[in-house]
Short mmCIF file of N, CA and C in Angstrom, two decimals:
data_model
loop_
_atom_site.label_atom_id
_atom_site.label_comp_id
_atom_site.label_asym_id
_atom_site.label_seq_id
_atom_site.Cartn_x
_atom_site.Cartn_y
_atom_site.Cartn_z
N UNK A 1 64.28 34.55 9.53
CA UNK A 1 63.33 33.96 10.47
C UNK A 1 64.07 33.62 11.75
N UNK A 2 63.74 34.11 12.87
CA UNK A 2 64.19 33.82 14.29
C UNK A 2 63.27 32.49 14.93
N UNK A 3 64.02 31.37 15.34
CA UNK A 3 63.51 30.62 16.29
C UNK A 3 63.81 30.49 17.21
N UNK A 4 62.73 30.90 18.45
CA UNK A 4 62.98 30.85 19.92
C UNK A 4 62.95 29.22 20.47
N UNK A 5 63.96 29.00 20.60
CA UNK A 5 63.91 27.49 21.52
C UNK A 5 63.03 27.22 22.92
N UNK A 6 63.00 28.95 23.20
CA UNK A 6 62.78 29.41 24.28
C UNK A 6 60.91 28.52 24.48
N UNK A 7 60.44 28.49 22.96
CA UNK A 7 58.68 28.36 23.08
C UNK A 7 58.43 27.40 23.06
N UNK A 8 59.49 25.91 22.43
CA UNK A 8 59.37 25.07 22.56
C UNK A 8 59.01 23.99 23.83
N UNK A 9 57.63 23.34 23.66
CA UNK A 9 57.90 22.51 24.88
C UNK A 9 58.87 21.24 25.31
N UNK A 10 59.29 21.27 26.37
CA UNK A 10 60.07 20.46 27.40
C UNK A 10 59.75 19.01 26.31
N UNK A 11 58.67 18.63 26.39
CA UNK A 11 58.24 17.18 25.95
C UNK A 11 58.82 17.14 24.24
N UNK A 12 59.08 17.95 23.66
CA UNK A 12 59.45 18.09 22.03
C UNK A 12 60.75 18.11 22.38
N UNK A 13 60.95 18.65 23.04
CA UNK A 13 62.91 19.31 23.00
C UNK A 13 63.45 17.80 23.59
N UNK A 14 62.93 17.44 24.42
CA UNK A 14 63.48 15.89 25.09
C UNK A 14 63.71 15.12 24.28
N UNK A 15 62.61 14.79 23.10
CA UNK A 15 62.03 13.76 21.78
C UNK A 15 63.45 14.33 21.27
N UNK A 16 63.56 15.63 20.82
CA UNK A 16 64.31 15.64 19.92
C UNK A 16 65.76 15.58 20.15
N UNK A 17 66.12 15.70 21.45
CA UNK A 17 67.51 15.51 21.97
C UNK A 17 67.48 14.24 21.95
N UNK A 18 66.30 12.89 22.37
CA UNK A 18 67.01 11.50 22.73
C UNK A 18 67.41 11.13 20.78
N UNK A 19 66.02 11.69 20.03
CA UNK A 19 66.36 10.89 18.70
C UNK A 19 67.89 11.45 18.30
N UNK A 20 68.14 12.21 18.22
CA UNK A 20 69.69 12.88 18.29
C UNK A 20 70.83 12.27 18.53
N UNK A 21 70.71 12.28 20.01
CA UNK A 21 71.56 11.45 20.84
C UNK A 21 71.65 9.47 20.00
N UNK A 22 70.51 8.97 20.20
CA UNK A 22 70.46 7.37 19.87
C UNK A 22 70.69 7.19 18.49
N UNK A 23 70.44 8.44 17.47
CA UNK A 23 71.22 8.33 16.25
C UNK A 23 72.69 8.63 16.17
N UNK A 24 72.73 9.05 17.04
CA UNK A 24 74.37 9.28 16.85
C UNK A 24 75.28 8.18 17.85
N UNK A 25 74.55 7.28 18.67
CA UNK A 25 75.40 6.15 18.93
C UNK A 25 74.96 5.53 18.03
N UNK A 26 74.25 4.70 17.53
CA UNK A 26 73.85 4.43 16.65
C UNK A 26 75.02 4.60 15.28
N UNK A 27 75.31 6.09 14.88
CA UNK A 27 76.67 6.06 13.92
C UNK A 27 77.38 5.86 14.22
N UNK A 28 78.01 5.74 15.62
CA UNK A 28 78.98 4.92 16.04
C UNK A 28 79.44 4.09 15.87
N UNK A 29 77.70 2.37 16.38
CA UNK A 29 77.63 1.40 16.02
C UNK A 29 78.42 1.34 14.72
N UNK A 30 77.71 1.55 13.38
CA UNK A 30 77.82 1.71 12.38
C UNK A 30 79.08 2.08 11.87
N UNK A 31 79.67 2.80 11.91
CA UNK A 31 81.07 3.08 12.01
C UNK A 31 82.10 2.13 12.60
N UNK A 32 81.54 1.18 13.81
CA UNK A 32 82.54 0.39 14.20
C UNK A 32 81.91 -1.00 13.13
N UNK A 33 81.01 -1.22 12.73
CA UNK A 33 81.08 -1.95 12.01
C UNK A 33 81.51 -2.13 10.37
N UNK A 34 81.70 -1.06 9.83
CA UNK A 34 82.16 -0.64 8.63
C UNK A 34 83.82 -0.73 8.71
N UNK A 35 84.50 -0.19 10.48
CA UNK A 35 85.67 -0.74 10.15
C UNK A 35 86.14 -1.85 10.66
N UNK A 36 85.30 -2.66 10.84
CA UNK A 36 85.68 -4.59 11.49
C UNK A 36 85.36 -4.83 9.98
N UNK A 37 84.32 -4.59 9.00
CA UNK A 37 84.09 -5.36 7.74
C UNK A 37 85.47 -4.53 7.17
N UNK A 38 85.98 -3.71 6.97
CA UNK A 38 87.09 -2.92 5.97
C UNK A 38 88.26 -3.68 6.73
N UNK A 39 88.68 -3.47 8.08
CA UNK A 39 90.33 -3.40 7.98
C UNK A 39 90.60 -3.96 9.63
N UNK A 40 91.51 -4.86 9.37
CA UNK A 40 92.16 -4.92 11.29
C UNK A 40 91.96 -3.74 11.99
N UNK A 41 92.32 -3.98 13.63
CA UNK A 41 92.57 -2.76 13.82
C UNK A 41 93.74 -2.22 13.62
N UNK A 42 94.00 -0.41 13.71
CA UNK A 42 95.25 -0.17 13.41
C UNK A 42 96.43 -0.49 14.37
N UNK A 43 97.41 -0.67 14.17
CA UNK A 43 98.74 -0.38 15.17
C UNK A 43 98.76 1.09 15.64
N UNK A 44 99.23 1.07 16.75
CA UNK A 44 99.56 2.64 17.43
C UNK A 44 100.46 3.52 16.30
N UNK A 45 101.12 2.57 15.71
CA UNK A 45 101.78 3.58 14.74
C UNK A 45 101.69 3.65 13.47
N UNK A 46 100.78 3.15 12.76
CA UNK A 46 99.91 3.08 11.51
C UNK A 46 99.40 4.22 11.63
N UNK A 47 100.10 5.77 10.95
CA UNK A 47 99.65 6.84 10.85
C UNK A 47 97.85 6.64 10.01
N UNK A 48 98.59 5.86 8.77
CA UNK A 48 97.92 5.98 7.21
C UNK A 48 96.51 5.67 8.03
N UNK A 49 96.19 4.08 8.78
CA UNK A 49 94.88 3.44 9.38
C UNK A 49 94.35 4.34 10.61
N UNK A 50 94.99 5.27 11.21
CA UNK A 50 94.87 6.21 12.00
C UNK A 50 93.65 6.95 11.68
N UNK A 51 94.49 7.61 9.99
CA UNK A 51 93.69 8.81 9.85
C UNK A 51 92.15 7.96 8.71
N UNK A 52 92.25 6.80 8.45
CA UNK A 52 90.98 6.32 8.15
C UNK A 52 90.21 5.57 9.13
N UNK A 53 90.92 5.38 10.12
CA UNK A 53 89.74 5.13 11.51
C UNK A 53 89.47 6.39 11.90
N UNK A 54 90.03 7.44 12.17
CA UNK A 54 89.36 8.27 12.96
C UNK A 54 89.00 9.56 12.04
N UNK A 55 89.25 9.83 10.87
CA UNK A 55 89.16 10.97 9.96
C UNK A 55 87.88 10.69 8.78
N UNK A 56 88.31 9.74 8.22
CA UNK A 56 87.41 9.14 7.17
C UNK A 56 86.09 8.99 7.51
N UNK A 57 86.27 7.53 8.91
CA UNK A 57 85.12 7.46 8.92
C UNK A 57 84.44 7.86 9.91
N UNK A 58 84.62 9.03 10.20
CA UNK A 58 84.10 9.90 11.25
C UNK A 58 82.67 10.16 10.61
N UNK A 59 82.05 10.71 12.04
CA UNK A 59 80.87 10.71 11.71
C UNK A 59 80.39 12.11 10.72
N UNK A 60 80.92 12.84 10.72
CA UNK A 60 80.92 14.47 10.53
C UNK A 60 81.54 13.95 8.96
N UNK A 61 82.29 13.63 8.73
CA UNK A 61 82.79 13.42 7.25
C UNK A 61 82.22 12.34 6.16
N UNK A 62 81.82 10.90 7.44
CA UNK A 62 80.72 9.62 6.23
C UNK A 62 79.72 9.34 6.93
N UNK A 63 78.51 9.66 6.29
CA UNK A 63 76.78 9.93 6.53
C UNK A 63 76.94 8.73 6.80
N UNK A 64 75.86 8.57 8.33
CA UNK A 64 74.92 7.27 8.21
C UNK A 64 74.60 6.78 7.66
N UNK A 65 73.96 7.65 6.63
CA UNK A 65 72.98 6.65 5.21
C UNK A 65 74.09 6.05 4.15
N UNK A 66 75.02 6.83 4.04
CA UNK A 66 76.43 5.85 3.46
C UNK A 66 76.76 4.60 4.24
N UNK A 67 77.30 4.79 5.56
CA UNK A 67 77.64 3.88 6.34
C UNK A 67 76.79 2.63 6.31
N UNK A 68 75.01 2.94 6.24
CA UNK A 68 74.02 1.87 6.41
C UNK A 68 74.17 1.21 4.63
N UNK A 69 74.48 2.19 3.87
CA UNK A 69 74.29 1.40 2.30
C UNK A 69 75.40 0.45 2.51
N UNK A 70 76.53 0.82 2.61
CA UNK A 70 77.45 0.21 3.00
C UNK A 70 77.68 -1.40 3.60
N UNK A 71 77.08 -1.21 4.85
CA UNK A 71 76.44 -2.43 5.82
C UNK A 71 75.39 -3.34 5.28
N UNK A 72 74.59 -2.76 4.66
CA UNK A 72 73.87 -3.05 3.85
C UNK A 72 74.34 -4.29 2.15
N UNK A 73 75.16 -3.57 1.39
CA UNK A 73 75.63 -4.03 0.17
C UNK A 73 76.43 -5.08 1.09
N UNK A 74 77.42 -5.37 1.86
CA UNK A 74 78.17 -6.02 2.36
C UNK A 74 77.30 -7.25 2.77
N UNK A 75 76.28 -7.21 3.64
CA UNK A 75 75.74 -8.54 4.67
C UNK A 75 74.68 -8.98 3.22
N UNK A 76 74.14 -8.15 2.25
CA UNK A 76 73.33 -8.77 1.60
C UNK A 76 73.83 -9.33 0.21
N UNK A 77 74.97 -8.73 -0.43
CA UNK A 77 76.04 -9.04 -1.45
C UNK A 77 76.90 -9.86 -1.33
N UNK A 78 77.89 -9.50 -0.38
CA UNK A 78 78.84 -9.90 -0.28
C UNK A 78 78.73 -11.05 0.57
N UNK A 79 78.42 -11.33 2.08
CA UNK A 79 78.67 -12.55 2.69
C UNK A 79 76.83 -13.23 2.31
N UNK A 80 75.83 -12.52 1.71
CA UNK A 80 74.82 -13.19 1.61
C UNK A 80 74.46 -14.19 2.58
N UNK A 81 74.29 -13.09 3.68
CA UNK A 81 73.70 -13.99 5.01
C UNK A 81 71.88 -13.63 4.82
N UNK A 82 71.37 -14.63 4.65
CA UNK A 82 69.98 -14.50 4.07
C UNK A 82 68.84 -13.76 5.46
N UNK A 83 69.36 -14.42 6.46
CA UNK A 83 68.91 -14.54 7.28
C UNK A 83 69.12 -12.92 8.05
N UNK A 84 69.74 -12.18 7.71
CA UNK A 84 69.78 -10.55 8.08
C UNK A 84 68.95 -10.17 6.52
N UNK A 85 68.99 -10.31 5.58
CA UNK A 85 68.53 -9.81 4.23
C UNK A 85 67.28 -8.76 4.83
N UNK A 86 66.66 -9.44 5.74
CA UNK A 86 65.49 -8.83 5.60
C UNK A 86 65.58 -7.42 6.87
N UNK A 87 66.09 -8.42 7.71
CA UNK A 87 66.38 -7.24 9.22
C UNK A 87 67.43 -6.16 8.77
N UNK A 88 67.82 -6.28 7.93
CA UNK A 88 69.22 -4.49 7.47
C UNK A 88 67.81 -3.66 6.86
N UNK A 89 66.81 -3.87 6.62
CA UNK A 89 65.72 -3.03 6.29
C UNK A 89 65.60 -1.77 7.61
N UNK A 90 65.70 -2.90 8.97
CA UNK A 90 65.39 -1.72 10.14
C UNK A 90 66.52 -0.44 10.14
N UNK A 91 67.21 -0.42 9.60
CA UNK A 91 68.64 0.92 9.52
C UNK A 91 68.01 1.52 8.66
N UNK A 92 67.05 0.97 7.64
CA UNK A 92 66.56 2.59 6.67
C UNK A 92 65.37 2.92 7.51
N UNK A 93 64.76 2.14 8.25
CA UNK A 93 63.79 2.68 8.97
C UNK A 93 64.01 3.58 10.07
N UNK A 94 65.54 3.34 10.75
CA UNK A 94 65.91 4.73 11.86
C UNK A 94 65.86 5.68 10.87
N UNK A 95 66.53 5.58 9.61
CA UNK A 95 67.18 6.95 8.78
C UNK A 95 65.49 7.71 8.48
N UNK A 96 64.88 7.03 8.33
CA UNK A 96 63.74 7.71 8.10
C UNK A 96 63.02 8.66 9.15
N UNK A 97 62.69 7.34 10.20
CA UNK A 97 62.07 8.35 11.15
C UNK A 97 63.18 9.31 11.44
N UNK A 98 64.44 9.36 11.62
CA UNK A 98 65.60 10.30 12.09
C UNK A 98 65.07 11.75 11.09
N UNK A 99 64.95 11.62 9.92
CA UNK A 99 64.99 12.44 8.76
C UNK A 99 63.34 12.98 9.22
N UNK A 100 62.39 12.18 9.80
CA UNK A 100 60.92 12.52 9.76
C UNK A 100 61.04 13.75 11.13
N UNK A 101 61.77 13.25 12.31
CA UNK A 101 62.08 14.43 13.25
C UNK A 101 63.12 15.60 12.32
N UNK A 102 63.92 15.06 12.15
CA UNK A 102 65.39 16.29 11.75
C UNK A 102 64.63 17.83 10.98
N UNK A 103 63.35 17.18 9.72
CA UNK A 103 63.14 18.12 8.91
C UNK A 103 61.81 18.38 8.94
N UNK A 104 60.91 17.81 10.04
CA UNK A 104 59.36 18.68 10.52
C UNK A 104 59.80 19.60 11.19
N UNK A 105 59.33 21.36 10.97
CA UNK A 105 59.02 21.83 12.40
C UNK A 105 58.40 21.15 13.28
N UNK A 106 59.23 21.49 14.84
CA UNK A 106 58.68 21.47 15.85
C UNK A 106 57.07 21.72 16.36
N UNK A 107 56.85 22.66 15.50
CA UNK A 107 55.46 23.21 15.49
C UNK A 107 54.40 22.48 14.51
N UNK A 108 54.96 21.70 13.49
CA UNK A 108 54.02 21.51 12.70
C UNK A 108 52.89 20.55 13.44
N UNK A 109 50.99 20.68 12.85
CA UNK A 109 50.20 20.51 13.71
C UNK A 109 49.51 19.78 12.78
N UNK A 110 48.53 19.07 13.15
CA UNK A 110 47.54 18.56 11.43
C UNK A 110 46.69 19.38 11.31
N UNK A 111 47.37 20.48 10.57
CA UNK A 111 46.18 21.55 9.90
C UNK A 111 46.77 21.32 8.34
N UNK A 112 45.83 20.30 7.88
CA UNK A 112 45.58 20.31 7.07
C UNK A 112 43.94 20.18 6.25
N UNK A 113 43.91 20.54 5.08
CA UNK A 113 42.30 20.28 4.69
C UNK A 113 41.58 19.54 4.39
N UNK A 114 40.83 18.69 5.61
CA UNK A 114 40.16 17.57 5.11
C UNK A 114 40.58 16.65 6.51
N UNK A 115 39.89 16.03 6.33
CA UNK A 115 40.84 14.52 7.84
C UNK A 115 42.14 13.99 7.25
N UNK A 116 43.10 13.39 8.31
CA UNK A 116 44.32 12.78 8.00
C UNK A 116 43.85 11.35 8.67
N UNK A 117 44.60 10.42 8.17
CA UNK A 117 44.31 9.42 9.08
C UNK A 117 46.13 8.79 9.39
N UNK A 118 45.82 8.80 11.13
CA UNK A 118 47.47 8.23 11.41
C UNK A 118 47.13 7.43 12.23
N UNK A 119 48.55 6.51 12.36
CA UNK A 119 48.29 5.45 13.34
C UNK A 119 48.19 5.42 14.96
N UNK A 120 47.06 4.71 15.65
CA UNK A 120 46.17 5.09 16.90
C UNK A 120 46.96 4.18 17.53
N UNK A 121 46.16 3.63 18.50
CA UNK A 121 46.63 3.07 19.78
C UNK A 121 46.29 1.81 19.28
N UNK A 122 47.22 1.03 19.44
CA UNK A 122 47.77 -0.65 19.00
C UNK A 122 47.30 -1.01 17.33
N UNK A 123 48.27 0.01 17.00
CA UNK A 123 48.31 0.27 15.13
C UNK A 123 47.02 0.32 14.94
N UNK A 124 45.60 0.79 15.25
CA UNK A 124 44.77 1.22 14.89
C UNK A 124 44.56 2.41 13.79
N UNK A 125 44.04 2.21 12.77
CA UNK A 125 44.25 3.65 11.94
C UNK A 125 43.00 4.74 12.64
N UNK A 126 43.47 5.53 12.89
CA UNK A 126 41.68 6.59 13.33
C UNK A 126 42.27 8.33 12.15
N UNK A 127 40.99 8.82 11.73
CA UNK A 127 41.15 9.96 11.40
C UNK A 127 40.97 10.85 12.39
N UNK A 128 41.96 11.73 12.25
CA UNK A 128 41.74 12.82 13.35
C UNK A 128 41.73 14.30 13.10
N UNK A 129 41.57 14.14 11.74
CA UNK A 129 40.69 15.42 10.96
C UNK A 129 41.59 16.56 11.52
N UNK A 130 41.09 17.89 11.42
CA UNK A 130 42.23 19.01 11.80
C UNK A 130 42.07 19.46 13.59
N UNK A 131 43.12 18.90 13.97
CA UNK A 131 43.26 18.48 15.86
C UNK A 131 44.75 19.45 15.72
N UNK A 132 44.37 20.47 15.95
CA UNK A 132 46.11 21.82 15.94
C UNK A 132 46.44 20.73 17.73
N UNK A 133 46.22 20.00 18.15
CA UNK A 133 46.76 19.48 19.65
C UNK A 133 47.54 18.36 19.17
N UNK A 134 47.45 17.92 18.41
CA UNK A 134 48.61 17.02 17.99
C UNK A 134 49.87 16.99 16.66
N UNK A 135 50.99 16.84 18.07
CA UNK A 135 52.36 17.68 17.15
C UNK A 135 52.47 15.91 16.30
N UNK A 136 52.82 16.79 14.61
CA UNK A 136 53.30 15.75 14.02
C UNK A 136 54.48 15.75 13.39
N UNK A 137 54.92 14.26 13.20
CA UNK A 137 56.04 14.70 12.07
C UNK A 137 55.71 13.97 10.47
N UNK A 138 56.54 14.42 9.63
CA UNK A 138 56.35 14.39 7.84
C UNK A 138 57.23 13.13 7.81
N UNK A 139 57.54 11.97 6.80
CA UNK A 139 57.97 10.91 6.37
C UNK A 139 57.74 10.52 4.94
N UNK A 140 58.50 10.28 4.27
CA UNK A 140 58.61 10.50 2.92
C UNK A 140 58.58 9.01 2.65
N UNK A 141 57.80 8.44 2.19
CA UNK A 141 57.66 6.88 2.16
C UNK A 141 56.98 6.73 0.59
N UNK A 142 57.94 6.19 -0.51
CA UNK A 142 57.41 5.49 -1.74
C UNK A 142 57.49 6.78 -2.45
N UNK A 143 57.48 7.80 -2.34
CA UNK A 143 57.41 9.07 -2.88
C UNK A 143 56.02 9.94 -2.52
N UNK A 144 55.36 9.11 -1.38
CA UNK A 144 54.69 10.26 -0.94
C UNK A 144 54.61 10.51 0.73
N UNK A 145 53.63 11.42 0.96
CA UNK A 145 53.96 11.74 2.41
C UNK A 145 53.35 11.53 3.55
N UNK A 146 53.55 10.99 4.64
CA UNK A 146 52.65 10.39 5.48
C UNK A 146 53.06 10.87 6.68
N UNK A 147 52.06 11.51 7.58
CA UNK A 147 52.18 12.27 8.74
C UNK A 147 52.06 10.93 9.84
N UNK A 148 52.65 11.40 11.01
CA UNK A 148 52.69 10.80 12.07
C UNK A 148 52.22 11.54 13.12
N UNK A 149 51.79 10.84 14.27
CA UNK A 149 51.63 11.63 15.49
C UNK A 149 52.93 11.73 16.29
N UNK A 150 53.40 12.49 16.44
CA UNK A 150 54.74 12.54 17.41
C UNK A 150 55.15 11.92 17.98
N UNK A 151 54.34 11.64 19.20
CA UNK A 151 54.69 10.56 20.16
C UNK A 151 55.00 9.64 19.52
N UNK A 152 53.87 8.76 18.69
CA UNK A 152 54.14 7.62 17.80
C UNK A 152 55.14 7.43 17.02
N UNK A 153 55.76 8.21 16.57
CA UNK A 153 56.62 8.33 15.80
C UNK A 153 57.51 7.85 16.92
N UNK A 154 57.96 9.23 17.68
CA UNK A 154 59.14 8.87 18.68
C UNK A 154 59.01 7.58 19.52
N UNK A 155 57.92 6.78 19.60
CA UNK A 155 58.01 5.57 20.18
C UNK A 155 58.50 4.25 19.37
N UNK A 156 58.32 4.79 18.06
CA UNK A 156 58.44 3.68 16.73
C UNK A 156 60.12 4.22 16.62
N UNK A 157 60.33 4.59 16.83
CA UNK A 157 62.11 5.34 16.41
C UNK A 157 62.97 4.46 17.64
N UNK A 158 62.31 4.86 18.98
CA UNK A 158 63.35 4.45 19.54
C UNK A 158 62.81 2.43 19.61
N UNK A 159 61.93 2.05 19.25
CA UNK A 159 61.70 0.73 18.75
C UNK A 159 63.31 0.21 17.67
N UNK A 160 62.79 0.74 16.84
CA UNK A 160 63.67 0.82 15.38
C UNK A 160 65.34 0.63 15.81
N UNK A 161 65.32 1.80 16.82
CA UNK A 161 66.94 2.14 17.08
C UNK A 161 67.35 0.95 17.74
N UNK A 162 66.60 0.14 18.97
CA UNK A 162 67.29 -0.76 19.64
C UNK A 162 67.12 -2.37 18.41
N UNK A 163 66.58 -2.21 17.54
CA UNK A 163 66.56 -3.51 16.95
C UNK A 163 67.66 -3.19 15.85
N UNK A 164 68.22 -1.80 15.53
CA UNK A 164 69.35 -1.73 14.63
C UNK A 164 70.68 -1.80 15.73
N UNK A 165 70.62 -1.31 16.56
CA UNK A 165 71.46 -1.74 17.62
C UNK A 165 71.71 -3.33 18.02
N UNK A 166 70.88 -3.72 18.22
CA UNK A 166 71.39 -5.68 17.93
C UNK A 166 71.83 -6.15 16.84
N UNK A 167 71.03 -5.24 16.04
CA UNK A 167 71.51 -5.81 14.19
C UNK A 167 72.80 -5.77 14.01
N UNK A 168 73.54 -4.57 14.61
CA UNK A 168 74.88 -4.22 14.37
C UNK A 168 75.82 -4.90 15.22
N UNK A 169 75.22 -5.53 16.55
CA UNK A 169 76.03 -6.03 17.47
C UNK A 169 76.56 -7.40 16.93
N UNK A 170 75.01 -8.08 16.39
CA UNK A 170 75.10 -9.33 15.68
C UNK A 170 75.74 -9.07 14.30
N UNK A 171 76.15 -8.59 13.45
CA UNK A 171 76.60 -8.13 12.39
C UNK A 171 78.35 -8.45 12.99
N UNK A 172 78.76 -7.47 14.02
CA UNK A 172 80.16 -7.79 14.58
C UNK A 172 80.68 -8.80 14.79
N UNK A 173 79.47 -9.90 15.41
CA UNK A 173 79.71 -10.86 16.33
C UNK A 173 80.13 -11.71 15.09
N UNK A 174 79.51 -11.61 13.68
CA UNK A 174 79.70 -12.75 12.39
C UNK A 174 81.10 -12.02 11.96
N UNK A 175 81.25 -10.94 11.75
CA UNK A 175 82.77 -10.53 11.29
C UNK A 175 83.55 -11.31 12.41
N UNK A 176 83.78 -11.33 13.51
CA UNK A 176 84.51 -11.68 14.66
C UNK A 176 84.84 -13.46 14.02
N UNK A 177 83.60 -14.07 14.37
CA UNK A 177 83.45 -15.45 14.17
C UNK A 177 83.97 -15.82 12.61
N UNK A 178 83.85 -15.11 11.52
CA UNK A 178 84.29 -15.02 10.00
C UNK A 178 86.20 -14.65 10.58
N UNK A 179 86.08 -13.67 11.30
CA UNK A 179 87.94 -13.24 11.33
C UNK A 179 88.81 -14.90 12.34
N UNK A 180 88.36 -15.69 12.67
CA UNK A 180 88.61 -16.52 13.45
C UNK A 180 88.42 -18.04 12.78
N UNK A 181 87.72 -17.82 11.80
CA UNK A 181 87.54 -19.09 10.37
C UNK A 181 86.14 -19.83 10.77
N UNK A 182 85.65 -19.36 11.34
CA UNK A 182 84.12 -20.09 11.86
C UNK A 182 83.21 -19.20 10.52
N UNK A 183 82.71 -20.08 10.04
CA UNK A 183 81.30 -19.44 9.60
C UNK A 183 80.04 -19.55 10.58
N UNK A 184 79.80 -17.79 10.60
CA UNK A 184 78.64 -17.57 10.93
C UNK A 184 77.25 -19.19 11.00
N UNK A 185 76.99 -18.90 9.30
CA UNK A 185 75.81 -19.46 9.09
C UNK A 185 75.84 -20.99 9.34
N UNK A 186 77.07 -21.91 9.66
CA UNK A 186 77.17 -23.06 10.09
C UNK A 186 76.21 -23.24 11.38
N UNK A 187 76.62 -22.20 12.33
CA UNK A 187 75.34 -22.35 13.65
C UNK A 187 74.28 -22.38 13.41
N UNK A 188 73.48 -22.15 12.50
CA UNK A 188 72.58 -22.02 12.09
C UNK A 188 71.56 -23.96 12.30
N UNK A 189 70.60 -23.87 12.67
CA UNK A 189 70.00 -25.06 12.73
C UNK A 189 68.81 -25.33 11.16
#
């Protein structure tokens, strides 16, 4: 099967370069926070911490969705900060929508048989029955499957991405304040 990039529209190819792009700072994030919770930083001449800062946990060698279980077991296990318990939920919600762009065709349309119903304008549910004018994407939620409207989707993603992006900033900021003998949750009122 040949795919022409060439047919794709401008407005899809954009969607799919920013979700791309903001997931992959995003593993960054993630990555720098996996090695503030694991290890100091290395010395210039710490071959061994070298090649597990920059080899290991590279992005190409440990998945996001590792990195987020990871981040995950740590803030909700280990330092049992209650008060993220619930917000480390938004990192499976990038991985999802990420996974809902990565593995729809570009093309896929709601032709399907019968009405669909997806979410409208200010979370409104509307059915919009078989409309080939609106590109969707697939999401695998509970074990079954729930279509999105594109846009919506890509507006709920990059939502998602900047609230896992604080999550992770604030995540650092408690390792930092924990590496310095302050507990985090003392500020707490």
């Amino acid at each position: 099967m040949h795919i022409d990039i060439k047919t794709m529209d401008q407005k899809t190819k954009d969607q799919l370069v920013a979700v791309i792009e903001a997931t992959n700072i995003l593993e960054e994030q993630a990555g720098a926070v996996v090695r503030k919770l694991c290890l100091p930083p290395p010395a210039p001449d710490n071959s061994q911490l070298h090649i597990l800062f920059h080899r290991l946990l590279h992005n190409t060698i440990l998945s996001l969705g590792a990195k987020v279980t990871f981040i995950k077991g740590v803030v909700i296990d280990h330092f049992r900060w209650k008060d993220l318990k619930r917000k480390v939920g938004v990192l499976d919600e990038v991985l999802r929508l990420r996974n809902a762009f990565a593995h729809t065709p570009t093309s896929r349309k709601a032709v399907v048989s019968g009405p669909i119903t997806v979410p409208g304008p200010a979370g409104v549910r509307q059915s919009v029955g078989i409309v080939a004018e609106h590109l969707l994407v697939e999401t695998r939620q509970h074990g079954s499957v729930k279509y999105l409207l594109r846009d919506e989707a890509f507006k709920e993603f990059q939502e998602k991405v900047n609230m896992a992006s604080i999550l992770l900033i604030e995540i650092c900021h408690r390792v930092d304040m924990l590496s310095k003998g302050t507990d985090p949750q003392s500020k707490k009122k």
